[in-house]
Amino acid sequence: MTMVRTLPCLLLLVSGFAQAAPKQPNILFIFTDDHAPHAIGAYGSKLIQTPHLDRIANEGMTFERCYVTNSICAPSRAVILSGRHSFHNGQMTNGDVFDGSQVTFPKLLRKVGYETALIGKWHLKSDPTGFDRYEVLYGQGSYYNPRMKKDGKEVKHVGYTTDIITDLSLKWLKQERDPEKPFMLMSQHKAPHGKWEPALRHLGALDDVEIPEPKTLFDDYAGRTSSAREHRMGILEHLGDGRLMLNYSSKFTPEQFKVFDGYFRPRNEAFLAKRDSMSKQELTRWHYQRWIRNYLLCTRAVDENVGRLLQYLDESGLAENTVVIYSSDQGFYLGDHGWFDKRWMYELSYRMPLLVRWPGKIAPKSKNRDLTSNLDFAQTFLDLAGAKAGPKMQGVSLIPLLKGEKQTDWRRSLYYHYHEGGGHGVARHEGVKTHRHKLIHFFDKGEWELFDLKKDPDEMKSVYGNPDYAKVQTRLLRELERLKKEYDVPAFVYGSHKEIQAQKKKGR
Ligand code: CA
């Protein structure tokens, strides 16, 4: 009698337990380099269609106000791994070497049972740590026939790098990982970073399309301090022959070269024959069309490869329990303000794309407008896995936002600090952004800018010192100081390069 009564109870307990135990979701982090939100359909791009990236947005959430803490490649990656600002994780500029002994989110994921892999672009100089498996490009990598470092050994590949990184990612997912464990895969592309060499299959694909020019292509930088004028990232003046594909970066195979050069050479010869007779305005326009087409085609290859990964998740049945994240290390100027490149705290290089799909948890077609940051990624991934954040991490988990839970006390400002002075003529600066305003301090030059993003979304006229904005200015100056305290910004970061290096050495 007792047996009869206990058995169903036990069964109930067992099945109840199975339901209650949350299955740790897999994490697929697809990451690119220099992909501006305004070159993604889901962000309203007028330049290109990205159906596969848009699918992530349609089935998940688009973060419309995600910002980088320091708008440049290697530092952004280090912030994502460590969940700490550049001045604490040590990767302040592209020139620094990442300290791989520090706590990173992949290391903490392994502790809670995840298998972790990194495939593609790494760009942090030291060897990757915290991964069961890695295969990474050396440095910036090349668009064709990349050399890669696989668990310490060099491997050579033949083909288009964006496709190869996806091939290797799929191979790991299908054949190499342990299917008993939850996985975290970072599939990271060189594209669409310069120098922009499209895939052979895409050559000429945009030739019949006149890409719309940004309205600020001929910006004269009046209305801002001297900093913007001193740039060296001009579409007209600084792209140079290599970035315009008048010469090529990759080492092609003879077969690839025949197709690639066969496309570009006659077009280059026609341009060079008339270059000297073109006006500055004509040249700017030609440079823009030539360059943006190649940038967009590199992006098209990314989008197609995102589609391949999504298709595999569908076919394998993994889609349901896999969180897919798409992001890029910062935004980029696509001729906006007459520029290419990044670094500035101005919106278009400051904002980064962030699309997240999490079936059953994120409502389809969600949009989030809270102030979020790459500083939050590490803690979000750890939270997904049910792991604790590292004790020194400085971000906030985005899980409540993903679940659409209304937040009343979410952050209302962000701190920014660009450390790498000089590159492309961009002076070091720090600043604070709120939903409506932005204060920038070019501290080496003693120059300040203040923008009202509601009235002046293109940031054409600084209102710093304008009496109408006296209150806003005071409030933001105070907020900047508060954030510096909150994030514990050390005084040495305002010193010379030499002083900073000395201090960093001392710190170790
Ligand atoms: Ca980048």
Short mmCIF file of C-alpha atoms and ligand atoms in Angstrom, two decimals:
data_model
loop_
_atom_site.label_atom_id
_atom_site.label_comp_id
_atom_site.label_asym_id
_atom_site.label_seq_id
_atom_site.Cartn_x
_atom_site.Cartn_y
_atom_site.Cartn_z
CA MET A 1 0.00 0.00 0.00
CA THR A 2 2.80 2.37 0.98
CA MET A 3 4.68 1.49 -2.23
CA VAL A 4 1.69 2.30 -4.37
CA ARG A 5 1.32 5.69 -2.74
CA THR A 6 5.02 6.60 -2.85
CA LEU A 7 5.78 5.68 -6.43
CA PRO A 8 3.63 8.30 -8.16
CA CYS A 9 4.99 10.85 -5.69
CA LEU A 10 8.53 9.96 -6.63
CA LEU A 11 7.72 10.11 -10.30
CA LEU A 12 6.15 13.49 -9.77
CA LEU A 13 9.24 14.64 -7.91
CA VAL A 14 11.59 13.39 -10.61
CA SER A 15 9.64 14.93 -13.47
CA GLY A 16 9.16 18.11 -11.45
CA PHE A 17 12.89 18.31 -10.88
CA ALA A 18 13.64 17.78 -14.56
CA GLN A 19 11.37 20.67 -15.41
CA ALA A 20 12.72 22.97 -12.76
CA ALA A 21 16.42 22.46 -13.47
CA PRO A 22 17.20 25.19 -16.00
CA LYS A 23 19.19 23.97 -18.95
CA GLN A 24 22.11 26.31 -19.44
CA PRO A 25 21.68 27.91 -22.86
CA ASN A 26 24.39 27.76 -25.50
CA ILE A 27 25.91 31.10 -26.41
CA LEU A 28 26.82 31.93 -29.99
CA PHE A 29 28.57 35.30 -30.13
CA ILE A 30 29.04 36.51 -33.71
CA PHE A 31 31.31 39.51 -33.69
CA THR A 32 32.68 41.70 -36.45
CA ASP A 33 35.10 44.58 -36.76
CA ASP A 34 34.01 48.11 -37.67
CA HIS A 35 30.43 47.24 -38.63
CA ALA A 36 28.41 50.42 -38.12
CA PRO A 37 24.76 50.04 -37.12
CA HIS A 38 23.78 52.24 -40.06
CA ALA A 39 25.02 49.46 -42.37
CA ILE A 40 22.48 46.99 -40.96
CA GLY A 41 18.91 46.75 -42.21
CA ALA A 42 17.50 46.31 -38.71
CA TYR A 43 18.95 49.72 -37.80
CA GLY A 44 17.24 51.36 -40.76
CA SER A 45 20.19 51.34 -43.15
CA LYS A 46 19.56 53.01 -46.48
CA LEU A 47 22.83 51.59 -47.81
CA ILE A 48 22.45 47.83 -47.72
CA GLN A 49 20.06 44.98 -47.04
CA THR A 50 21.11 42.44 -44.40
CA PRO A 51 18.34 39.82 -44.33
CA HIS A 52 20.13 37.38 -42.03
CA LEU A 53 21.12 39.95 -39.43
CA ASP A 54 17.61 41.34 -39.67
CA ARG A 55 16.31 37.86 -38.88
CA ILE A 56 18.08 37.98 -35.50
CA ALA A 57 16.41 41.35 -34.87
CA ASN A 58 13.00 40.12 -36.05
CA GLU A 59 13.13 37.07 -33.82
CA GLY A 60 14.82 38.89 -30.94
CA MET A 61 15.86 42.27 -29.62
CA THR A 62 17.58 45.27 -31.21
CA PHE A 63 19.52 47.42 -28.77
CA GLU A 64 19.26 50.93 -30.14
CA ARG A 65 21.46 52.59 -27.57
CA CYS A 66 24.42 50.32 -27.04
CA TYR A 67 27.72 52.21 -26.78
CA VAL A 68 31.38 51.31 -26.62
CA THR A 69 33.55 52.57 -23.74
CA ASN A 70 36.58 53.31 -25.97
CA SER A 71 35.90 53.32 -29.70
CA ILE A 72 38.71 51.24 -31.11
CA CYS A 73 39.28 47.60 -31.97
CA ALA A 74 41.50 45.81 -29.43
CA PRO A 75 40.32 47.84 -26.42
CA SER A 76 36.67 47.06 -27.20
CA ARG A 77 37.47 43.34 -27.33
CA ALA A 78 39.29 43.51 -24.01
CA VAL A 79 36.35 45.28 -22.36
CA ILE A 80 34.01 42.56 -23.62
CA LEU A 81 36.21 39.76 -22.27
CA SER A 82 36.98 41.34 -18.91
CA GLY A 83 33.85 43.38 -18.18
CA ARG A 84 36.16 46.18 -17.07
CA HIS A 85 37.06 49.59 -18.46
CA SER A 86 40.23 49.87 -20.56
CA PHE A 87 42.18 51.63 -17.80
CA HIS A 88 41.58 48.63 -15.52
CA ASN A 89 41.99 45.73 -17.96
CA GLY A 90 45.19 47.34 -19.31
CA GLN A 91 44.22 47.33 -23.02
CA MET A 92 43.95 51.09 -23.41
CA THR A 93 45.17 51.26 -27.03
CA ASN A 94 45.67 48.94 -29.99
CA GLY A 95 49.40 49.02 -29.13
CA ASP A 96 48.99 47.34 -25.73
CA VAL A 97 49.33 43.59 -25.19
CA PHE A 98 46.33 41.98 -23.46
CA ASP A 99 47.13 40.55 -20.04
CA GLY A 100 45.71 37.05 -20.48
CA SER A 101 46.11 36.18 -16.80
CA GLN A 102 43.15 38.35 -15.76
CA VAL A 103 39.62 37.12 -15.10
CA THR A 104 37.50 36.95 -18.27
CA PHE A 105 33.99 35.67 -18.86
CA PRO A 106 35.06 32.59 -20.90
CA LYS A 107 37.17 31.42 -17.95
CA LEU A 108 34.22 31.77 -15.59
CA LEU A 109 31.92 29.98 -18.05
CA ARG A 110 34.27 27.00 -18.10
CA LYS A 111 34.00 26.79 -14.34
CA VAL A 112 30.25 26.24 -14.61
CA GLY A 113 30.56 23.51 -17.23
CA TYR A 114 30.72 25.32 -20.57
CA GLU A 115 32.96 24.33 -23.43
CA THR A 116 34.40 27.50 -24.94
CA ALA A 117 35.87 28.22 -28.37
CA LEU A 118 37.19 31.25 -30.21
CA ILE A 119 37.44 31.24 -33.99
CA GLY A 120 38.50 34.18 -36.15
CA LYS A 121 39.82 37.59 -35.26
CA TRP A 122 41.44 38.07 -31.85
CA HIS A 123 43.73 41.11 -32.23
CA LEU A 124 44.98 41.18 -28.63
CA LYS A 125 48.59 40.10 -29.32
CA SER A 126 48.99 37.69 -26.39
CA ASP A 127 47.72 34.13 -26.95
CA PRO A 128 44.04 33.60 -26.10
CA THR A 129 43.28 32.19 -22.64
CA GLY A 130 40.05 30.74 -21.30
CA PHE A 131 39.21 28.70 -24.41
CA ASP A 132 39.09 24.93 -24.82
CA ARG A 133 39.87 25.56 -28.44
CA TYR A 134 41.03 28.56 -30.45
CA GLU A 135 41.96 29.30 -34.04
CA VAL A 136 42.70 32.96 -34.65
CA LEU A 137 44.00 35.30 -37.34
CA TYR A 138 47.42 36.79 -36.79
CA GLY A 139 46.97 40.50 -36.03
CA GLN A 140 44.49 42.14 -38.39
CA GLY A 141 44.41 39.11 -40.68
CA SER A 142 43.86 39.24 -44.44
CA TYR A 143 40.67 38.98 -46.51
CA TYR A 144 42.05 36.15 -48.62
CA ASN A 145 44.05 33.03 -47.74
CA PRO A 146 44.53 33.76 -44.03
CA ARG A 147 47.27 32.41 -41.83
CA MET A 148 45.79 31.38 -38.50
CA LYS A 149 47.09 30.22 -35.16
CA LYS A 150 45.36 27.04 -34.01
CA ASP A 151 46.02 26.16 -30.38
CA GLY A 152 49.58 27.52 -30.69
CA LYS A 153 50.43 26.27 -34.20
CA GLU A 154 50.28 28.03 -37.56
CA VAL A 155 47.70 26.84 -40.09
CA LYS A 156 47.24 28.18 -43.62
CA HIS A 157 43.90 28.37 -45.37
CA VAL A 158 42.96 29.10 -48.96
CA GLY A 159 39.77 31.04 -49.65
CA TYR A 160 37.83 34.06 -48.46
CA THR A 161 38.41 34.69 -44.77
CA THR A 162 34.80 35.52 -43.85
CA ASP A 163 33.69 32.17 -45.33
CA ILE A 164 36.60 30.30 -43.73
CA ILE A 165 35.86 31.60 -40.23
CA THR A 166 32.28 30.36 -40.62
CA ASP A 167 33.45 27.00 -42.05
CA LEU A 168 35.70 26.52 -39.00
CA SER A 169 32.93 27.62 -36.63
CA LEU A 170 30.50 25.14 -38.19
CA LYS A 171 33.08 22.37 -38.06
CA TRP A 172 33.59 22.95 -34.36
CA LEU A 173 29.83 23.03 -33.72
CA LYS A 174 29.17 19.89 -35.77
CA GLN A 175 32.13 17.65 -35.12
CA GLU A 176 34.58 18.88 -32.55
CA ARG A 177 32.77 20.08 -29.45
CA ASP A 178 31.50 17.88 -26.65
CA PRO A 179 27.72 17.58 -27.28
CA GLU A 180 27.13 16.84 -23.60
CA LYS A 181 28.24 20.31 -22.55
CA PRO A 182 26.67 23.71 -23.15
CA PHE A 183 28.87 25.75 -25.50
CA MET A 184 30.03 29.33 -25.87
CA LEU A 185 31.44 30.05 -29.31
CA MET A 186 32.95 33.38 -30.30
CA SER A 187 32.87 33.46 -34.11
CA GLN A 188 34.70 36.66 -34.93
CA HIS A 189 35.30 38.23 -38.32
CA LYS A 190 37.95 40.54 -39.67
CA ALA A 191 35.25 42.02 -41.92
CA PRO A 192 34.27 44.73 -42.49
CA HIS A 193 37.58 46.19 -41.26
CA GLY A 194 39.96 47.69 -43.86
CA LYS A 195 41.39 47.21 -46.29
CA TRP A 196 38.13 46.25 -47.89
CA GLU A 197 38.52 43.38 -50.34
CA PRO A 198 35.14 41.90 -51.36
CA ALA A 199 34.59 38.21 -52.07
CA LEU A 200 35.06 37.19 -55.71
CA ARG A 201 31.35 36.30 -55.93
CA HIS A 202 30.41 39.88 -54.98
CA LEU A 203 32.68 41.84 -57.33
CA GLY A 204 30.58 44.32 -59.28
CA ALA A 205 27.40 43.46 -57.37
CA LEU A 206 26.75 47.12 -56.50
CA ASP A 207 28.03 48.68 -59.72
CA ASP A 208 24.58 49.62 -60.92
CA VAL A 209 23.59 51.21 -57.64
CA GLU A 210 24.45 54.78 -56.68
CA ILE A 211 24.98 54.56 -52.92
CA PRO A 212 23.31 57.54 -51.17
CA GLU A 213 25.81 60.09 -49.86
CA PRO A 214 25.62 61.01 -46.18
CA LYS A 215 24.33 64.54 -45.71
CA THR A 216 27.49 65.46 -43.78
CA LEU A 217 29.93 64.22 -46.47
CA PHE A 218 31.16 67.79 -47.04
CA ASP A 219 31.23 68.80 -43.35
CA ASP A 220 33.48 71.82 -42.73
CA TYR A 221 33.67 71.24 -38.91
CA ALA A 222 32.58 74.79 -38.12
CA GLY A 223 30.57 74.71 -34.91
CA ARG A 224 32.96 72.37 -33.13
CA THR A 225 36.38 72.82 -31.52
CA SER A 226 39.65 72.43 -33.42
CA SER A 227 39.68 68.67 -32.74
CA ALA A 228 37.34 67.54 -35.51
CA ARG A 229 39.15 69.69 -38.09
CA GLU A 230 42.47 68.07 -37.23
CA HIS A 231 41.31 64.60 -38.28
CA ARG A 232 43.29 62.37 -40.61
CA MET A 233 40.42 60.15 -41.73
CA GLY A 234 39.11 62.11 -44.68
CA ILE A 235 37.37 60.34 -47.55
CA LEU A 236 39.14 62.78 -49.88
CA GLU A 237 42.54 63.19 -48.26
CA HIS A 238 43.36 60.05 -46.30
CA LEU A 239 41.89 56.93 -47.85
CA GLY A 240 44.98 56.50 -50.04
CA ASP A 241 45.39 54.07 -52.91
CA GLY A 242 45.36 50.91 -50.74
CA ARG A 243 42.01 51.62 -49.10
CA LEU A 244 40.55 52.58 -52.49
CA MET A 245 41.57 49.22 -53.95
CA LEU A 246 43.93 50.92 -56.42
CA ASN A 247 46.35 48.36 -55.02
CA TYR A 248 45.57 45.22 -53.03
CA SER A 249 46.58 43.86 -49.60
CA SER A 250 46.00 40.12 -49.80
CA LYS A 251 48.34 37.52 -51.26
CA PHE A 252 46.03 35.97 -53.83
CA THR A 253 46.35 32.61 -55.55
CA PRO A 254 46.85 33.06 -59.33
CA GLU A 255 43.24 32.00 -59.94
CA GLN A 256 41.87 34.49 -57.37
CA PHE A 257 44.11 37.27 -58.69
CA LYS A 258 42.86 36.77 -62.21
CA VAL A 259 39.27 37.38 -61.13
CA PHE A 260 39.99 40.11 -58.56
CA ASP A 261 42.44 42.07 -60.68
CA GLY A 262 40.34 41.37 -63.77
CA TYR A 263 37.54 43.30 -62.12
CA PHE A 264 39.48 46.20 -60.58
CA ARG A 265 42.28 46.86 -63.08
CA PRO A 266 40.25 48.28 -66.01
CA ARG A 267 38.18 50.40 -63.62
CA ASN A 268 41.31 51.66 -61.88
CA GLU A 269 42.97 52.53 -65.18
CA ALA A 270 39.93 54.49 -66.30
CA PHE A 271 39.93 56.41 -63.00
CA LEU A 272 43.67 57.10 -62.98
CA ALA A 273 43.47 58.47 -66.52
CA LYS A 274 41.11 61.23 -65.33
CA ARG A 275 42.11 61.64 -61.67
CA ASP A 276 44.30 64.72 -62.15
CA SER A 277 41.56 66.61 -63.93
CA MET A 278 38.88 65.98 -61.30
CA SER A 279 37.73 68.68 -58.86
CA LYS A 280 37.94 68.06 -55.11
CA GLN A 281 34.22 67.54 -55.00
CA GLU A 282 34.27 65.05 -57.87
CA LEU A 283 37.16 63.20 -56.27
CA THR A 284 35.41 63.05 -52.90
CA ARG A 285 32.34 61.58 -54.58
CA TRP A 286 34.34 59.03 -56.55
CA HIS A 287 36.33 58.01 -53.47
CA TYR A 288 33.11 57.62 -51.49
CA GLN A 289 31.37 55.46 -54.10
CA ARG A 290 34.41 53.27 -54.67
CA TRP A 291 35.12 52.81 -50.97
CA ILE A 292 31.58 52.39 -49.63
CA ARG A 293 30.75 49.74 -52.23
CA ASN A 294 33.69 47.64 -51.10
CA TYR A 295 32.81 48.18 -47.44
CA LEU A 296 29.20 47.15 -48.07
CA LEU A 297 30.20 44.09 -50.06
CA CYS A 298 32.48 42.93 -47.22
CA THR A 299 29.42 43.36 -45.00
CA ARG A 300 27.28 41.35 -47.41
CA ALA A 301 29.64 38.39 -46.97
CA VAL A 302 29.25 38.71 -43.20
CA ASP A 303 25.48 38.69 -43.53
CA GLU A 304 25.48 35.59 -45.75
CA ASN A 305 27.71 33.79 -43.26
CA VAL A 306 25.48 34.75 -40.33
CA GLY A 307 22.72 33.10 -42.38
CA ARG A 308 24.75 29.88 -42.63
CA LEU A 309 25.17 29.73 -38.85
CA LEU A 310 21.47 30.40 -38.23
CA GLN A 311 20.54 27.71 -40.74
CA TYR A 312 22.73 25.17 -38.97
CA LEU A 313 21.14 26.02 -35.61
CA ASP A 314 17.73 25.39 -37.20
CA GLU A 315 18.69 22.11 -38.85
CA SER A 316 20.47 20.72 -35.81
CA GLY A 317 17.70 21.57 -33.37
CA LEU A 318 20.12 23.74 -31.41
CA ALA A 319 18.30 26.99 -32.19
CA GLU A 320 15.80 26.68 -29.36
CA ASN A 321 18.38 26.60 -26.57
CA THR A 322 21.02 28.85 -28.12
CA VAL A 323 21.28 32.57 -27.48
CA VAL A 324 22.58 34.25 -30.63
CA ILE A 325 24.29 37.60 -30.22
CA TYR A 326 25.50 39.81 -33.06
CA SER A 327 27.72 42.78 -32.36
CA SER A 328 30.73 44.67 -33.66
CA ASP A 329 33.59 46.31 -31.75
CA GLN A 330 32.39 49.86 -32.47
CA GLY A 331 30.55 51.91 -35.04
CA PHE A 332 32.20 53.56 -38.04
CA TYR A 333 31.89 56.67 -40.18
CA LEU A 334 30.56 55.74 -43.60
CA GLY A 335 31.53 59.02 -45.20
CA ASP A 336 29.63 60.81 -42.43
CA HIS A 337 31.42 64.08 -41.52
CA GLY A 338 33.63 63.34 -44.53
CA TRP A 339 35.27 60.47 -42.65
CA PHE A 340 36.04 56.79 -42.55
CA ASP A 341 37.31 55.18 -39.27
CA LYS A 342 36.14 55.50 -35.67
CA ARG A 343 37.70 56.66 -32.29
CA TRP A 344 35.50 59.72 -31.65
CA MET A 345 32.77 59.91 -29.05
CA TYR A 346 30.50 61.31 -31.79
CA GLU A 347 27.48 59.05 -32.26
CA LEU A 348 28.29 57.10 -35.40
CA SER A 349 31.52 55.56 -34.16
CA TYR A 350 30.40 55.50 -30.53
CA ARG A 351 27.24 53.45 -30.99
CA MET A 352 27.66 49.75 -31.68
CA PRO A 353 25.24 47.17 -33.04
CA LEU A 354 23.76 44.66 -30.60
CA LEU A 355 21.16 42.14 -31.75
CA VAL A 356 20.15 39.24 -29.49
CA ARG A 357 17.90 36.25 -30.18
CA TRP A 358 16.81 34.03 -27.29
CA PRO A 359 13.81 31.90 -28.26
CA GLY A 360 11.02 31.83 -25.72
CA LYS A 361 12.63 34.54 -23.59
CA ILE A 362 12.90 37.60 -25.83
CA ALA A 363 9.70 38.75 -27.51
CA PRO A 364 10.16 38.91 -31.31
CA LYS A 365 10.84 42.32 -32.85
CA SER A 366 11.73 43.84 -29.45
CA LYS A 367 13.55 47.15 -29.32
CA ASN A 368 15.44 48.44 -26.32
CA ARG A 369 16.38 52.10 -25.84
CA ASP A 370 18.11 51.92 -22.46
CA LEU A 371 21.75 53.01 -22.27
CA THR A 372 23.78 49.83 -22.62
CA SER A 373 27.44 49.13 -23.29
CA ASN A 374 30.02 46.55 -24.27
CA LEU A 375 30.98 46.78 -20.60
CA ASP A 376 27.79 44.78 -19.92
CA PHE A 377 28.46 41.83 -22.23
CA ALA A 378 30.59 39.71 -19.85
CA GLN A 379 28.09 39.90 -17.02
CA THR A 380 25.21 39.20 -19.37
CA PHE A 381 26.82 36.02 -20.67
CA LEU A 382 27.67 34.87 -17.14
CA ASP A 383 24.14 35.60 -15.99
CA LEU A 384 22.78 33.55 -18.92
CA ALA A 385 24.85 30.61 -17.74
CA GLY A 386 23.83 30.99 -14.12
CA ALA A 387 27.41 31.96 -13.18
CA LYS A 388 28.53 34.73 -10.88
CA ALA A 389 30.21 37.85 -12.29
CA GLY A 390 33.91 38.40 -11.66
CA PRO A 391 34.39 40.49 -8.50
CA LYS A 392 35.94 43.43 -10.35
CA MET A 393 33.56 43.54 -13.31
CA GLN A 394 32.01 46.97 -13.89
CA GLY A 395 29.00 46.33 -16.12
CA VAL A 396 25.42 45.25 -15.54
CA SER A 397 23.67 42.11 -16.78
CA LEU A 398 21.27 42.85 -19.64
CA ILE A 399 19.06 39.84 -18.86
CA PRO A 400 16.21 41.88 -17.32
CA LEU A 401 16.18 44.06 -20.44
CA LEU A 402 16.19 40.99 -22.69
CA LYS A 403 13.20 39.62 -20.84
CA GLY A 404 11.42 42.93 -21.34
CA GLU A 405 11.19 43.66 -17.63
CA LYS A 406 10.57 47.35 -17.09
CA GLN A 407 13.53 49.01 -15.37
CA THR A 408 13.02 52.10 -13.29
CA ASP A 409 16.54 52.47 -11.95
CA TRP A 410 18.58 51.65 -15.06
CA ARG A 411 21.68 53.82 -15.67
CA ARG A 412 21.03 57.25 -17.14
CA SER A 413 24.54 58.09 -18.27
CA LEU A 414 27.62 56.46 -19.79
CA TYR A 415 31.32 57.20 -19.34
CA TYR A 416 33.63 57.27 -22.36
CA HIS A 417 37.41 57.44 -22.57
CA TYR A 418 39.51 57.28 -25.76
CA HIS A 419 43.14 56.74 -24.78
CA GLU A 420 44.98 56.34 -28.09
CA GLY A 421 45.90 59.91 -28.98
CA GLY A 422 47.22 60.64 -32.46
CA GLY A 423 45.82 57.80 -34.55
CA HIS A 424 44.02 59.30 -37.56
CA GLY A 425 44.45 62.69 -35.90
CA VAL A 426 42.01 62.07 -33.06
CA ALA A 427 43.03 63.73 -29.79
CA ARG A 428 42.51 61.83 -26.53
CA HIS A 429 39.18 62.60 -24.92
CA GLU A 430 36.67 61.54 -22.31
CA GLY A 431 33.05 62.33 -21.84
CA VAL A 432 29.61 61.58 -20.58
CA LYS A 433 26.46 60.75 -22.51
CA THR A 434 22.88 60.84 -21.33
CA HIS A 435 19.80 60.07 -23.40
CA ARG A 436 19.68 63.63 -24.69
CA HIS A 437 23.07 65.27 -24.17
CA LYS A 438 26.75 64.59 -24.60
CA LEU A 439 29.73 66.36 -23.05
CA ILE A 440 33.19 65.75 -24.52
CA HIS A 441 36.52 66.87 -23.04
CA PHE A 442 39.61 66.87 -25.26
CA PHE A 443 41.76 67.08 -22.15
CA ASP A 444 45.17 67.45 -23.84
CA LYS A 445 43.87 70.47 -25.70
CA GLY A 446 41.67 71.91 -22.96
CA GLU A 447 38.69 71.91 -25.34
CA TRP A 448 35.09 71.04 -24.48
CA GLU A 449 32.07 70.25 -26.61
CA LEU A 450 28.45 69.84 -25.61
CA PHE A 451 25.73 68.51 -27.90
CA ASP A 452 21.96 68.49 -27.68
CA LEU A 453 21.22 65.25 -29.51
CA LYS A 454 17.52 65.95 -29.75
CA LYS A 455 17.98 69.25 -31.58
CA ASP A 456 21.25 68.36 -33.28
CA PRO A 457 21.43 64.59 -33.84
CA ASP A 458 24.31 64.97 -36.33
CA GLU A 459 26.41 66.86 -33.73
CA MET A 460 27.19 69.79 -35.99
CA LYS A 461 27.14 72.55 -33.39
CA SER A 462 28.57 72.44 -29.90
CA VAL A 463 26.57 74.41 -27.35
CA TYR A 464 29.31 74.37 -24.72
CA GLY A 465 29.43 77.81 -23.09
CA ASN A 466 26.00 78.74 -24.52
CA PRO A 467 24.05 80.38 -21.64
CA ASP A 468 20.88 78.53 -22.68
CA TYR A 469 22.66 75.31 -21.73
CA ALA A 470 24.34 76.53 -18.53
CA LYS A 471 22.31 74.23 -16.30
CA VAL A 472 22.76 71.20 -18.54
CA GLN A 473 26.48 71.91 -18.74
CA THR A 474 26.86 72.10 -14.96
CA ARG A 475 24.86 68.92 -14.51
CA LEU A 476 26.96 67.02 -17.05
CA LEU A 477 30.26 68.30 -15.62
CA ARG A 478 29.13 66.99 -12.25
CA GLU A 479 27.98 63.70 -13.75
CA LEU A 480 31.35 63.25 -15.46
CA GLU A 481 33.11 63.58 -12.11
CA ARG A 482 30.66 61.18 -10.50
CA LEU A 483 31.26 58.56 -13.19
CA LYS A 484 35.04 58.93 -12.89
CA LYS A 485 34.69 58.10 -9.21
CA GLU A 486 32.26 55.26 -9.83
CA TYR A 487 34.61 53.60 -12.31
CA ASP A 488 37.72 54.54 -10.35
CA VAL A 489 39.52 56.29 -13.25
CA PRO A 490 43.19 56.52 -12.24
CA ALA A 491 44.98 59.87 -12.54
CA PHE A 492 47.86 58.45 -14.59
CA VAL A 493 45.66 57.99 -17.67
CA TYR A 494 45.80 61.75 -18.26
CA GLY A 495 49.62 61.68 -18.34
CA SER A 496 51.94 61.28 -21.31
CA HIS A 497 52.35 57.98 -23.14
CA LYS A 498 55.67 57.48 -21.34
CA GLU A 499 54.14 58.12 -17.93
CA ILE A 500 51.31 55.72 -18.64
CA GLN A 501 53.69 52.94 -19.69
CA ALA A 502 55.81 53.49 -16.57
CA GLN A 503 52.74 53.36 -14.34
CA LYS A 504 51.45 50.20 -16.02
CA LYS A 505 54.80 48.48 -15.52
CA LYS A 506 54.74 49.45 -11.88
CA GLY A 507 51.22 48.10 -11.56
CA ARG A 508 52.35 44.62 -12.60
CA CA B 1 37.19 47.86 -34.95
#
